[in-house]
Coordinates of C-alpha atoms in Angstrom, one line a residue:
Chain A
X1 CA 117.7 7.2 22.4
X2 CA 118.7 10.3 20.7
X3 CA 117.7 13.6 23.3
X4 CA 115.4 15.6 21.9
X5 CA 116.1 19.7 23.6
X6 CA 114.9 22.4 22.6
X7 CA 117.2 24.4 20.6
X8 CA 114.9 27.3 20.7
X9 CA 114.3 27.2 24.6
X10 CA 118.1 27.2 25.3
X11 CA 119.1 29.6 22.5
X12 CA 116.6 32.0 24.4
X13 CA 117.7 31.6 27.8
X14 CA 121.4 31.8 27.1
X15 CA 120.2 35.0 25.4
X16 CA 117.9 36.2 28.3
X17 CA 121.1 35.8 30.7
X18 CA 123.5 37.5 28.6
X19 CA 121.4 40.4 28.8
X20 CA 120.3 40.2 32.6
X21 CA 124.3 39.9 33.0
X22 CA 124.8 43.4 30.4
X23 CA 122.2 45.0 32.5
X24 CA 123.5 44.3 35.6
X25 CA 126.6 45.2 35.0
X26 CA 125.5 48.2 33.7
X27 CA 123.6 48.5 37.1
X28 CA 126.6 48.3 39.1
X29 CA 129.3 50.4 37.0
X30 CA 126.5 53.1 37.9
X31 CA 127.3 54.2 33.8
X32 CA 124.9 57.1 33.1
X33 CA 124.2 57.0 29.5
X34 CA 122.6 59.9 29.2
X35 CA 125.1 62.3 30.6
X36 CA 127.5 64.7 28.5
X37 CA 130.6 65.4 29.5
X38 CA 133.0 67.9 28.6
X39 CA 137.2 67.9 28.8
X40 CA 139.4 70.6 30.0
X41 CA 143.0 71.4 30.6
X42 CA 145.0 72.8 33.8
X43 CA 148.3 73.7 33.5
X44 CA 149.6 73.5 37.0
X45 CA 153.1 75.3 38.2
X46 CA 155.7 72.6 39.7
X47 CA 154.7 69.6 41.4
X48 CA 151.4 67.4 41.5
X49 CA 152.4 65.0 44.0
X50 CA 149.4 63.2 45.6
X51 CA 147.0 63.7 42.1
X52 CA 146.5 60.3 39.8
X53 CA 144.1 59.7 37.1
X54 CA 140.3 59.2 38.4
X55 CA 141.4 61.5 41.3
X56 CA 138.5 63.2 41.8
X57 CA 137.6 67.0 40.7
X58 CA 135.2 69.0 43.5
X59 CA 133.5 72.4 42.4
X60 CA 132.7 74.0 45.5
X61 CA 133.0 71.0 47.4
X62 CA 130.3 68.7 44.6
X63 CA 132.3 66.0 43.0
X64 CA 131.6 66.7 39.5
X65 CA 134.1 65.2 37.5
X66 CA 137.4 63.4 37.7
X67 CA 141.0 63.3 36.4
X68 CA 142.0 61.3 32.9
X69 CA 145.4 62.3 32.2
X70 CA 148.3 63.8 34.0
X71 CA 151.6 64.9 31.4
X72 CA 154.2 67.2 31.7
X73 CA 153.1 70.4 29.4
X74 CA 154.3 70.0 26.1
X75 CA 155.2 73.6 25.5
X76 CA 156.8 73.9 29.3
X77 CA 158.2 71.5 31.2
X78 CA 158.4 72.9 34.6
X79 CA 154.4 72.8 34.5
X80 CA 152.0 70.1 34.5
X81 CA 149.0 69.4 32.3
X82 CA 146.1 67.6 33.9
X83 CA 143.2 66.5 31.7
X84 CA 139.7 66.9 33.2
X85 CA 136.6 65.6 32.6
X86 CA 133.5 67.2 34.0
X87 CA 129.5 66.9 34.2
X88 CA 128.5 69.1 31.0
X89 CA 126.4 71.3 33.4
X90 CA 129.5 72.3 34.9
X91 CA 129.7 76.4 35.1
X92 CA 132.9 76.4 33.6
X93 CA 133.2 80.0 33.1
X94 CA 136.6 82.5 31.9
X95 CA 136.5 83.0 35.5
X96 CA 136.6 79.7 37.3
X97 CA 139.8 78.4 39.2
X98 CA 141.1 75.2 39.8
X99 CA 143.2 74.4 42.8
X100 CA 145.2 71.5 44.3
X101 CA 144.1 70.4 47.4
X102 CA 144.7 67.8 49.6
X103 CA 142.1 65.2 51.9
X104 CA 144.0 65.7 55.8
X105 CA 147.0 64.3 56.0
X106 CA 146.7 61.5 53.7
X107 CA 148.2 63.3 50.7
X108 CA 145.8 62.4 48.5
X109 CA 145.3 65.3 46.3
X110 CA 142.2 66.3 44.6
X111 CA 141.6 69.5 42.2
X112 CA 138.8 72.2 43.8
X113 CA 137.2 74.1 40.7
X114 CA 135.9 77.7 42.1
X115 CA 133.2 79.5 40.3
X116 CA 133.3 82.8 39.2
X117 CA 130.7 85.6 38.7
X118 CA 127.8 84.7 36.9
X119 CA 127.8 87.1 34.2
X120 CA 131.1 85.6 33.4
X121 CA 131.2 83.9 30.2
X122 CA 131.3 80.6 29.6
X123 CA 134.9 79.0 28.8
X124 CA 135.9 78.2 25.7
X125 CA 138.5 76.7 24.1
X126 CA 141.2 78.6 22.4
X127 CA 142.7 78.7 19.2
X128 CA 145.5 75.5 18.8
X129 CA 144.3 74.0 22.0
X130 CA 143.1 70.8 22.7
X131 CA 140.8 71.6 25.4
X132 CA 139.7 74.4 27.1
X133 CA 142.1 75.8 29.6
X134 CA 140.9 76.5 33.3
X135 CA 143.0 79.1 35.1
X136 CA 145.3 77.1 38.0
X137 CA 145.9 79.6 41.1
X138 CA 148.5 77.9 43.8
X139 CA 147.3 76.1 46.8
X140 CA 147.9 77.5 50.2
X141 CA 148.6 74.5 51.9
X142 CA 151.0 73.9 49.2
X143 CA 153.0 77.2 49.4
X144 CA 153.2 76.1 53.4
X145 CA 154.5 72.8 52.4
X146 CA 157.0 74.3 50.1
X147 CA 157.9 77.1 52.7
X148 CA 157.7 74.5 55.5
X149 CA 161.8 74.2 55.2
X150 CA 162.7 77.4 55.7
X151 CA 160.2 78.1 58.3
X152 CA 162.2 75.1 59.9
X153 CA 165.7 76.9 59.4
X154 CA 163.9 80.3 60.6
X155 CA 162.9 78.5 63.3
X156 CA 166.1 77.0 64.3
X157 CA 167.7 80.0 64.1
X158 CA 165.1 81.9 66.7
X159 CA 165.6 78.6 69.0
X160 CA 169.7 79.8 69.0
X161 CA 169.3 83.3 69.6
X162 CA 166.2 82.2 72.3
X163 CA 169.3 79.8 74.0
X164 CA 172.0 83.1 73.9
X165 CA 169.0 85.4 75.4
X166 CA 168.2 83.0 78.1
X167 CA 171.9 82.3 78.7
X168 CA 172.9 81.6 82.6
X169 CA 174.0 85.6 82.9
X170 CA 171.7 86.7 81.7
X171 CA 169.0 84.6 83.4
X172 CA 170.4 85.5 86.2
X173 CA 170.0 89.5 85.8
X174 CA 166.6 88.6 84.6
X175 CA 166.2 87.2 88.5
X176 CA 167.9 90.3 89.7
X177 CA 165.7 92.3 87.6
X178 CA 162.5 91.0 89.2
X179 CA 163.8 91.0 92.4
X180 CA 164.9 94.9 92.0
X181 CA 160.8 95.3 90.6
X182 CA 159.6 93.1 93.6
X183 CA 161.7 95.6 95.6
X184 CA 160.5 98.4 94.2
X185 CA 156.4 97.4 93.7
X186 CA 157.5 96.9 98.0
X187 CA 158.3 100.3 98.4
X188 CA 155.7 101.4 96.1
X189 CA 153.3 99.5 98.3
X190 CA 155.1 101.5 101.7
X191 CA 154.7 104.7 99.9
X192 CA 151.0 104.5 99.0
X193 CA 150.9 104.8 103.3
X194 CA 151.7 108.2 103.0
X195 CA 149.7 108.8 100.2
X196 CA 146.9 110.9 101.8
X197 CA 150.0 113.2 103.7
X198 CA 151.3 113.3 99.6
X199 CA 148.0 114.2 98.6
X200 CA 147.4 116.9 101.7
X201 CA 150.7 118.7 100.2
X202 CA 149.4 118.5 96.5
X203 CA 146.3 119.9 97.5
X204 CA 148.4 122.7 99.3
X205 CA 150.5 123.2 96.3
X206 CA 147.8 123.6 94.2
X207 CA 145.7 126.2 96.2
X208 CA 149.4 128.2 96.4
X209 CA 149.7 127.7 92.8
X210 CA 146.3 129.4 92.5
X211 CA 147.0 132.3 94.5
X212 CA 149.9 132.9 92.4
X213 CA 147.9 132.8 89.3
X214 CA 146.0 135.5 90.7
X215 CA 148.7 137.4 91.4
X216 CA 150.2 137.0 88.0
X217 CA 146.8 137.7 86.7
X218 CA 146.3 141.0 89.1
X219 CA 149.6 141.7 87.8
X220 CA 149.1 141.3 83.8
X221 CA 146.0 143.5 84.6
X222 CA 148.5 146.0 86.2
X223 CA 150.8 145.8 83.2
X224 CA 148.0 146.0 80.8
X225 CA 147.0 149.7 82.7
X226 CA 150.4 150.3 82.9
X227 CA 151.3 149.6 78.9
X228 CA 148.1 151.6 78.1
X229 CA 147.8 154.8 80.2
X230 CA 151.4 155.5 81.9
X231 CA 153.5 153.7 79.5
X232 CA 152.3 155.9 76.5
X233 CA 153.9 159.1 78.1
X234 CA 156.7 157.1 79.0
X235 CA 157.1 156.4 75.6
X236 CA 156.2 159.6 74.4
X237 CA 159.2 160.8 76.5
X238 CA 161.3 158.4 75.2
X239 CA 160.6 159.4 71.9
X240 CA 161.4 162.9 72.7
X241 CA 164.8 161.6 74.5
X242 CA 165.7 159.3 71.2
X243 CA 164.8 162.4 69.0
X244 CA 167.2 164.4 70.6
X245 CA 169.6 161.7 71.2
X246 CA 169.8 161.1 67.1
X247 CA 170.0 164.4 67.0
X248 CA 173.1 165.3 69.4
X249 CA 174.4 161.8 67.5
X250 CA 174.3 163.8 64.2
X251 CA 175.8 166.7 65.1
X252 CA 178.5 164.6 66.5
X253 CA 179.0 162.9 63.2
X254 CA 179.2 166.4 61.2
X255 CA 181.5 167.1 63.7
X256 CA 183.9 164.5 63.4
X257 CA 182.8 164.4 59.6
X258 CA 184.1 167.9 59.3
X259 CA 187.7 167.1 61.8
X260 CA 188.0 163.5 60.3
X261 CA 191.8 164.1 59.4
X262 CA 192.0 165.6 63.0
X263 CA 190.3 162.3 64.5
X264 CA 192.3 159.8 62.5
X265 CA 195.7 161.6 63.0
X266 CA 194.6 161.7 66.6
X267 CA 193.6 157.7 67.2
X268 CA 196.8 156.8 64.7
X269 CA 199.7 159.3 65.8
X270 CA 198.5 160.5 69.1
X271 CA 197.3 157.2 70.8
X272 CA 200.5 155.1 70.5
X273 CA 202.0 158.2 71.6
X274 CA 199.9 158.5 75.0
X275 CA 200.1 154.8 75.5
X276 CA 203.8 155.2 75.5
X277 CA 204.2 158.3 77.7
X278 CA 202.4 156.4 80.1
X279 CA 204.3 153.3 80.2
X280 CA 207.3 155.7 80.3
X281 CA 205.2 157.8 83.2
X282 CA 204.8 154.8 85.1
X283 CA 208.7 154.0 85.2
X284 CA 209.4 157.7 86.1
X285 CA 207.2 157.0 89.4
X286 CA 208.5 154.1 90.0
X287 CA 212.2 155.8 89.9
X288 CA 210.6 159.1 91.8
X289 CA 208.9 156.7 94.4
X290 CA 212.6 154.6 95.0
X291 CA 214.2 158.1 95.1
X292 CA 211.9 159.5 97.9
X293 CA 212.1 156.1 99.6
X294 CA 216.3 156.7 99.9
X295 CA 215.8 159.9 101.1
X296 CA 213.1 159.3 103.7
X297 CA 215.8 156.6 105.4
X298 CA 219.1 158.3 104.2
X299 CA 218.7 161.9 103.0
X300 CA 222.9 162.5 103.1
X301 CA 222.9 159.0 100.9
X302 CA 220.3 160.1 98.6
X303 CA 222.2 163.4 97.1
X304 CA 225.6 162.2 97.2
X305 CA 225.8 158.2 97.2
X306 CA 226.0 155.6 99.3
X307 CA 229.5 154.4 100.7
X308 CA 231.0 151.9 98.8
X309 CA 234.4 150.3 98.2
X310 CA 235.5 151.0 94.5
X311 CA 237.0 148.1 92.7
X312 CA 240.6 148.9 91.9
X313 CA 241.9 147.3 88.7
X314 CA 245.2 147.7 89.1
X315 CA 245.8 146.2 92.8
X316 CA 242.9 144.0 91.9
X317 CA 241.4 144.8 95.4
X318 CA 238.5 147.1 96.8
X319 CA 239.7 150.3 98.4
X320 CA 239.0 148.8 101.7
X321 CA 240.5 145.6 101.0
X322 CA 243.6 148.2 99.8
X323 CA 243.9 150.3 102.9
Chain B
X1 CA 208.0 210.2 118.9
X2 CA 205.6 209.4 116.7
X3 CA 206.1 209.4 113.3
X4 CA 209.8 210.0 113.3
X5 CA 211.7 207.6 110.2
X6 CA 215.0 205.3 111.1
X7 CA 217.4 205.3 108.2
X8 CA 219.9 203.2 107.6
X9 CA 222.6 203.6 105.8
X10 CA 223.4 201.6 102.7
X11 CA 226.7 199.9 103.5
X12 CA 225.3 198.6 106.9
X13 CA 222.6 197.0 104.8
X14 CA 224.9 195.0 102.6
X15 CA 227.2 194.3 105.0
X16 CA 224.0 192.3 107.2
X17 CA 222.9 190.6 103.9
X18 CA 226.7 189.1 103.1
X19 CA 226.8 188.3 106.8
X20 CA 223.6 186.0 106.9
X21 CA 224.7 184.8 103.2
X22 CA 227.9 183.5 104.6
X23 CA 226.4 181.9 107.9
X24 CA 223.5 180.2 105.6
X25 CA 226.6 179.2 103.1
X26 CA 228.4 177.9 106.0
X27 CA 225.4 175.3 107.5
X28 CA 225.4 174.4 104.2
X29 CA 228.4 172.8 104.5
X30 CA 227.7 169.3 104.7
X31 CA 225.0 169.2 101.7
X32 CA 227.4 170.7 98.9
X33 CA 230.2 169.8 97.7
X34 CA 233.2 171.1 95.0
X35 CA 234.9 167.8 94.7
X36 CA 237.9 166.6 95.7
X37 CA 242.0 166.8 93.9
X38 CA 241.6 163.5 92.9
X39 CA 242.7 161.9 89.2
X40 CA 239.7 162.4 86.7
X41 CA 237.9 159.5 85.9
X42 CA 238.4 158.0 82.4
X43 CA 234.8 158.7 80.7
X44 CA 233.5 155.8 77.8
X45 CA 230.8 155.7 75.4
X46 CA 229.0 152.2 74.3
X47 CA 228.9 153.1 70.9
X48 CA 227.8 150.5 67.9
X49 CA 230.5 150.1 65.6
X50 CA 227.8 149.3 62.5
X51 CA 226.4 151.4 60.5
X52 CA 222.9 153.2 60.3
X53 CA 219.9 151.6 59.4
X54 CA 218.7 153.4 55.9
X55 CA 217.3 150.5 53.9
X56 CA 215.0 148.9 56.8
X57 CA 211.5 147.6 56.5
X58 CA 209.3 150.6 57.2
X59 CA 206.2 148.3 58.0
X60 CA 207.2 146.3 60.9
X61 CA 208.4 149.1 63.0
X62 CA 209.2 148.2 67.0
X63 CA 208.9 150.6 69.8
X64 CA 211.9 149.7 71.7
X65 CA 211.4 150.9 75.7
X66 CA 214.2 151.9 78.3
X67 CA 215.9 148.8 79.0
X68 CA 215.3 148.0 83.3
X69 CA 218.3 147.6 84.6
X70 CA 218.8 144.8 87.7
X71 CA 219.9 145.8 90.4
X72 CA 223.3 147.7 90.8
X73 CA 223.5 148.0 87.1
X74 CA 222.0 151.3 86.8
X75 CA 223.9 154.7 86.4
X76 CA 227.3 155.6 84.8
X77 CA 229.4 153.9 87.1
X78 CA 230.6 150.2 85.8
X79 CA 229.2 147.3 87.5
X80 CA 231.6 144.8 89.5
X81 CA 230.3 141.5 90.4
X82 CA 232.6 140.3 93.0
X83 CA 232.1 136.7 94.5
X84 CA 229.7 136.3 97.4
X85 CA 227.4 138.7 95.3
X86 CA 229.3 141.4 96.3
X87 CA 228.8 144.5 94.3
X88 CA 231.0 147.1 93.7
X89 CA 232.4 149.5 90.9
X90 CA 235.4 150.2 88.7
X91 CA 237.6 152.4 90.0
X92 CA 238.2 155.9 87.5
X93 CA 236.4 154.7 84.7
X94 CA 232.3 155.1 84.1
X95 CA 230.2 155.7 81.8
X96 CA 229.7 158.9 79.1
X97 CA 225.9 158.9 80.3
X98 CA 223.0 156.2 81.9
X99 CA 224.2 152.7 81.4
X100 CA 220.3 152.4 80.3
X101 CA 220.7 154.5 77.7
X102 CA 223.6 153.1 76.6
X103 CA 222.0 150.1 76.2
X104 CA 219.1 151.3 74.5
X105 CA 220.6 153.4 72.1
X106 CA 223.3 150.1 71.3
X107 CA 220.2 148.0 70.6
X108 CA 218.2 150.4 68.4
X109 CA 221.5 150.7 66.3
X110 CA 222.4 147.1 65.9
X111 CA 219.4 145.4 65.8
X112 CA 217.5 147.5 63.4
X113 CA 220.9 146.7 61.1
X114 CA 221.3 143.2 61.6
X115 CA 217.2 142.1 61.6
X116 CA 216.0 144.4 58.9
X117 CA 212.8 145.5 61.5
X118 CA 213.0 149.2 62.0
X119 CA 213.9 150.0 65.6
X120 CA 212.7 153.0 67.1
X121 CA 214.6 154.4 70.3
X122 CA 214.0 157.6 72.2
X123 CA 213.6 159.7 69.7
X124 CA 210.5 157.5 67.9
X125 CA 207.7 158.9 70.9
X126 CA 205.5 159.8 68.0
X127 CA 205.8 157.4 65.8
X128 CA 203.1 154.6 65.1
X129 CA 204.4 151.5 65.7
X130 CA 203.0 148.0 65.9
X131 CA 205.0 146.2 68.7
X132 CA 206.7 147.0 71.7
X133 CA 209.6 145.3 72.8
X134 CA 210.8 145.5 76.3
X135 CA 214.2 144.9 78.0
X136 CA 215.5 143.6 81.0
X137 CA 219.0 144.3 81.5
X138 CA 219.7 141.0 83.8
X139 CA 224.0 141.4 83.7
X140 CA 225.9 143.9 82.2
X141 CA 228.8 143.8 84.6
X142 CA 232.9 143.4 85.0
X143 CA 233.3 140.4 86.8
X144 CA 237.0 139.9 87.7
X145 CA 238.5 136.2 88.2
X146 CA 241.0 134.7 90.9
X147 CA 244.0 135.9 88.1
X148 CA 243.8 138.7 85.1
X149 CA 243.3 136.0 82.4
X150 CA 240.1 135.0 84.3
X151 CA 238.7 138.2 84.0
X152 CA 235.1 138.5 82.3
X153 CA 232.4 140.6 81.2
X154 CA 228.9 139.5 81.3
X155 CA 226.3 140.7 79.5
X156 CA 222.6 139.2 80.2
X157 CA 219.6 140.8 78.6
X158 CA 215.8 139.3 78.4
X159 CA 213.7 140.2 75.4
X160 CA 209.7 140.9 75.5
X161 CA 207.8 141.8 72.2
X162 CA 204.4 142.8 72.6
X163 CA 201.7 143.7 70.1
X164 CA 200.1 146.5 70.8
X165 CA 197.2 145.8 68.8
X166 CA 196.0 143.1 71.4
X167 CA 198.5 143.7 73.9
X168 CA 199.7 139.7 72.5
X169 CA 203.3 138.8 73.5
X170 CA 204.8 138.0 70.2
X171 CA 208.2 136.5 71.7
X172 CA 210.5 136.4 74.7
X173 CA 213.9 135.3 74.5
X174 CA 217.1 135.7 76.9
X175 CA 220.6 135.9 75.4
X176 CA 223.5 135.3 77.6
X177 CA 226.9 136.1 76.6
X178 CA 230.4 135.8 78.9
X179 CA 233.6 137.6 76.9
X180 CA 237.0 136.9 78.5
X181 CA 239.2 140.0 78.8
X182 CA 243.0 140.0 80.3
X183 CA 243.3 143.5 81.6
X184 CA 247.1 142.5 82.0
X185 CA 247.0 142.0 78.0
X186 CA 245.6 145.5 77.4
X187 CA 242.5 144.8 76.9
X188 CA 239.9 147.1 78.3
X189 CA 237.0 146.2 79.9
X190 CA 235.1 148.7 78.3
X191 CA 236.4 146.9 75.0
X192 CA 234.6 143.3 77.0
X193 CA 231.4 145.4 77.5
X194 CA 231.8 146.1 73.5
X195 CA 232.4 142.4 72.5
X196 CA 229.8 141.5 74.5
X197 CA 226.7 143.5 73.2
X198 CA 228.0 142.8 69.7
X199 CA 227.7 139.2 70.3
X200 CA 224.3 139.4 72.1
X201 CA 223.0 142.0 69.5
X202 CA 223.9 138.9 66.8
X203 CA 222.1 136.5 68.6
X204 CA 218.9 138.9 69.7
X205 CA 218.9 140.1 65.3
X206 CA 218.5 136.3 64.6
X207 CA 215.7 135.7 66.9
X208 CA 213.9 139.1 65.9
X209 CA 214.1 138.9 62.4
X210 CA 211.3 136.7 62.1
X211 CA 209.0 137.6 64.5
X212 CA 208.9 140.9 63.0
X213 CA 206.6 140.2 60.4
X214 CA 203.9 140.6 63.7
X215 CA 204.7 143.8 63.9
X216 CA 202.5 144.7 61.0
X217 CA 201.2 148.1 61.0

């Protein structure tokens, strides 16, 4: 007995499931087919370790789009293009910023769009590109990671000269150092005992230092009167005195105006001559003073010579030696 | 009486004036003297055999002072060193004047010859000059030895030139020299004395010469 199904019946339900399945997977891949997107490029400098394709793209912090391509650019190749693609209603203006950024300490990477003003306008793309460019600006956490080795060598380097500072010497001044200051606060501490007799003699000094300045004062006041009332004669008389003296001065210089050949003959001819005569003067007294010295002690011996045995030539001998 | 005048006579007068001249004359005795009989002494000069300085530098002119004689050396008798420092001098024979000036007017002679830096001696009082030079006369003595063929001269003088601009001692020097005589040869010792100062005005020219360039007027 030949089955008899029903075409119709199972041609509909193999249908009806095919498109329960479509619709669920369309339920589950979440696709939105009404949204627009729209592509752009960022040309990052150096490395994009941690970034893949679908990594996600935040603007301020709202995932609104994710990555489709990562290439070297073709123009450069110490950069790196990364293809975008983001919600249409993304304000993608001339000013926005994209940044790589990392999730803690994972190293995932993910690219951080920042918005610019609003009146900025909208970005579009340029002549010969592809897609519209978004501006990359370096990451900080980047820059430490790429600085992190020579903050490493800096630091080894301050860890040496740390080890030479705190060497045994001079650990041990150090200690002599604080004990000196221990020392010292001590005395400091001893002293303030004999800080009320300190401050009794500072209050003296001051009330001394006061009187004086009333002295001084009483005698500025004196100085004053004196500058204004006696001194003005004084200076009056002074005046006279410096007229005259000007005067006397300038008939002093017609007079030796008048005898300047006399002057100069006397201070170059005359002057050598005195200051000779008197050398010569003083070896005269010095002759006169030995010759009245002889004659005080030997008057006789003084005129007519002192005794003395004559050297004879001939015989060789002194007269006395002779007779 | 009263009023009544002495007179007397002439010849008394001057008889009583030759008397007391006579007595004074006579305790005079001891302080004056005429000389004795003796020999005359034989009477040198210490004169520089050069010639006169004509053709000297008239800038760098030197006051040369009365040489100071040590002691003994002074006067016209000759100087004897005998050993022991005994001093004594040569019998009959001295000097024409002051052994000072004999030296003096030696030096001014040879020195303004041999250095070419004009000299001046006694006779330059008035003249400007720009240095002084003094001189100590340390030997300038007979000195006899044990024999005649050991006799010497010596002649010792020190050298001081002053500026007298600032009073700043350009250069002191002593020059020594020792001549050998034999008086039983014939030779004088005046003719030692004259060896000597030509040998120590040589030496003393050398050292002047260029120091007289400070002597700039």
């Amino acid at each position: 007995m030949e089955t008899r199904a029903s075409y119709v019946l199972v041609g509909g339900f193999v249908l009806s499931f095919l498109a329960g399945l479509i619709a669920f997977a369309i339920w589950i891949a979440k696709v939105d087919l009404d949204a627009e997107y729209k592509d752009y490029d960022i040309y990052f400098d150096g490395t994009v370790s941690g970034l893949y394709k679908r990594s996600i793209v935040y603007y301020l912090g709202i995932p609104v789009g994710d990555v489709r391509d990562i290439t070297l650019a073709p123009q450069d190749p110490s950069k790196v293009r990364v293809w975008i693609r983001l919600r249409a209603e993304v304000p993608v203006s001339e000013a926005s910023r994209a940044r790589l950024e990392f999730q803690g300490l994972t190293g995932v990477a993910y690219i951080e769009l920042s918005g610019g003003s609003p009146n900025s306008p909208p970005l579009e793309s340029h002549l010969g590109a592809e897609r519209p460019i978004i501006e990359a600006e370096p990451s900080p956490l980047l820059e430490i990671f790429d600085s992190a080795p020579n903050l490493v060598n800096e630091a080894i380097k301050m860890l040496g000269q740390i080890q030479k500072i705190l060497s045994n010497d001079n650990v041990a001044n150090i200690s002599k150092t604080l004990s000196n200051t221990e020392r010292l606060t001590g005395n400091l501490a001893d002293g303030t005992d004999n800080l009320e007799v300190m401050v009794a003699d500072v209050q003296i000094i001051l009330a001394e230092a006061k009187n004086a300045a009333v002295k001084i004062s009483t005698l500025v006041d004196n100085g004053n009167t004196l500058i204004e009332e006696d001194a003005k004669q004084l200076i009056a008389e002074a005046t006279g005195t410096m007229q005259a003296a000007t005067a006397m001065l300038n008939r002093v210089d017609g007079l030796v105006a008048a005898n300047e050949g006399t002057v100069t003959q006397f201070i170059g001819g005359s002057l050598p001559e005195v200051s000779r005569m008197i050398l010569d003067l003083r070896l005269t007294a010095r002759s006169l003073s030995r010759l009245v010295s002889r004659i005080e002690q030997n008057p006789s011996e003084a005129l007519f010579g002192a005794k003395e045995a004559p050297y004879n030539l001939k015989t060789r001998k002194t007269e006395e030696e002779g007779n | 009486m009263v009023g009544q005048t002495v007179k007397i006579p002439v010849s008394k007068l001057i008889t009583s004036f030759l008397f007391c001249a006579l007595v004074l004359l006579a305790g005079c005795g001891p302080l004056i003297s005429f000389g004795d009989d003796g020999p005359a002494d034989d009477v040198y000069n210490l004169s520089y055999e050069g010639g006169y300085s004509a053709n000297v530098d008239s800038e760098n002119i030197i006051y040369l002072e009365e040489p100071l004689m040590n002691q003994g050396l002074s006067g016209v008798d000759i100087a004897v060193a005998l050993p022991d420092d005994q001093r004594s001098t040569l019998k009959g024979v001295r000097w024409a004047g002051n052994s000072a000036d004999l030296v003096r007017d030696y030096l001014v002679r040879s020195l303004s010859e041999k250095s070419g830096v004009k000299l001046l001696g006694d006779g330059g009082l008035d003249v400007r000059a720009g240095c002084r030079m003094t001189v100590k006369v340390w030997s300038f003595e007979f000195a006899p030895g044990e024999r005649s063929r050991d006799d010497t001269v010596d002649v010792a003088i020190e050298f001081s030139l002053v500026r007298y601009r600032d009073g700043h001692l350009v250069g002191q020097r002593a020059f020594n020299v020792s001549t050998a005589i034999d008086t039983n040869q014939g030779n004088s010792v005046v003719a030692g004395f004259r060896a000597g100062m030509h040998a120590l005005s040589g030496d003393a020219a050398n050292w002047l010469g260029p120091l007289g360039s400070n002597c700039a007027l």
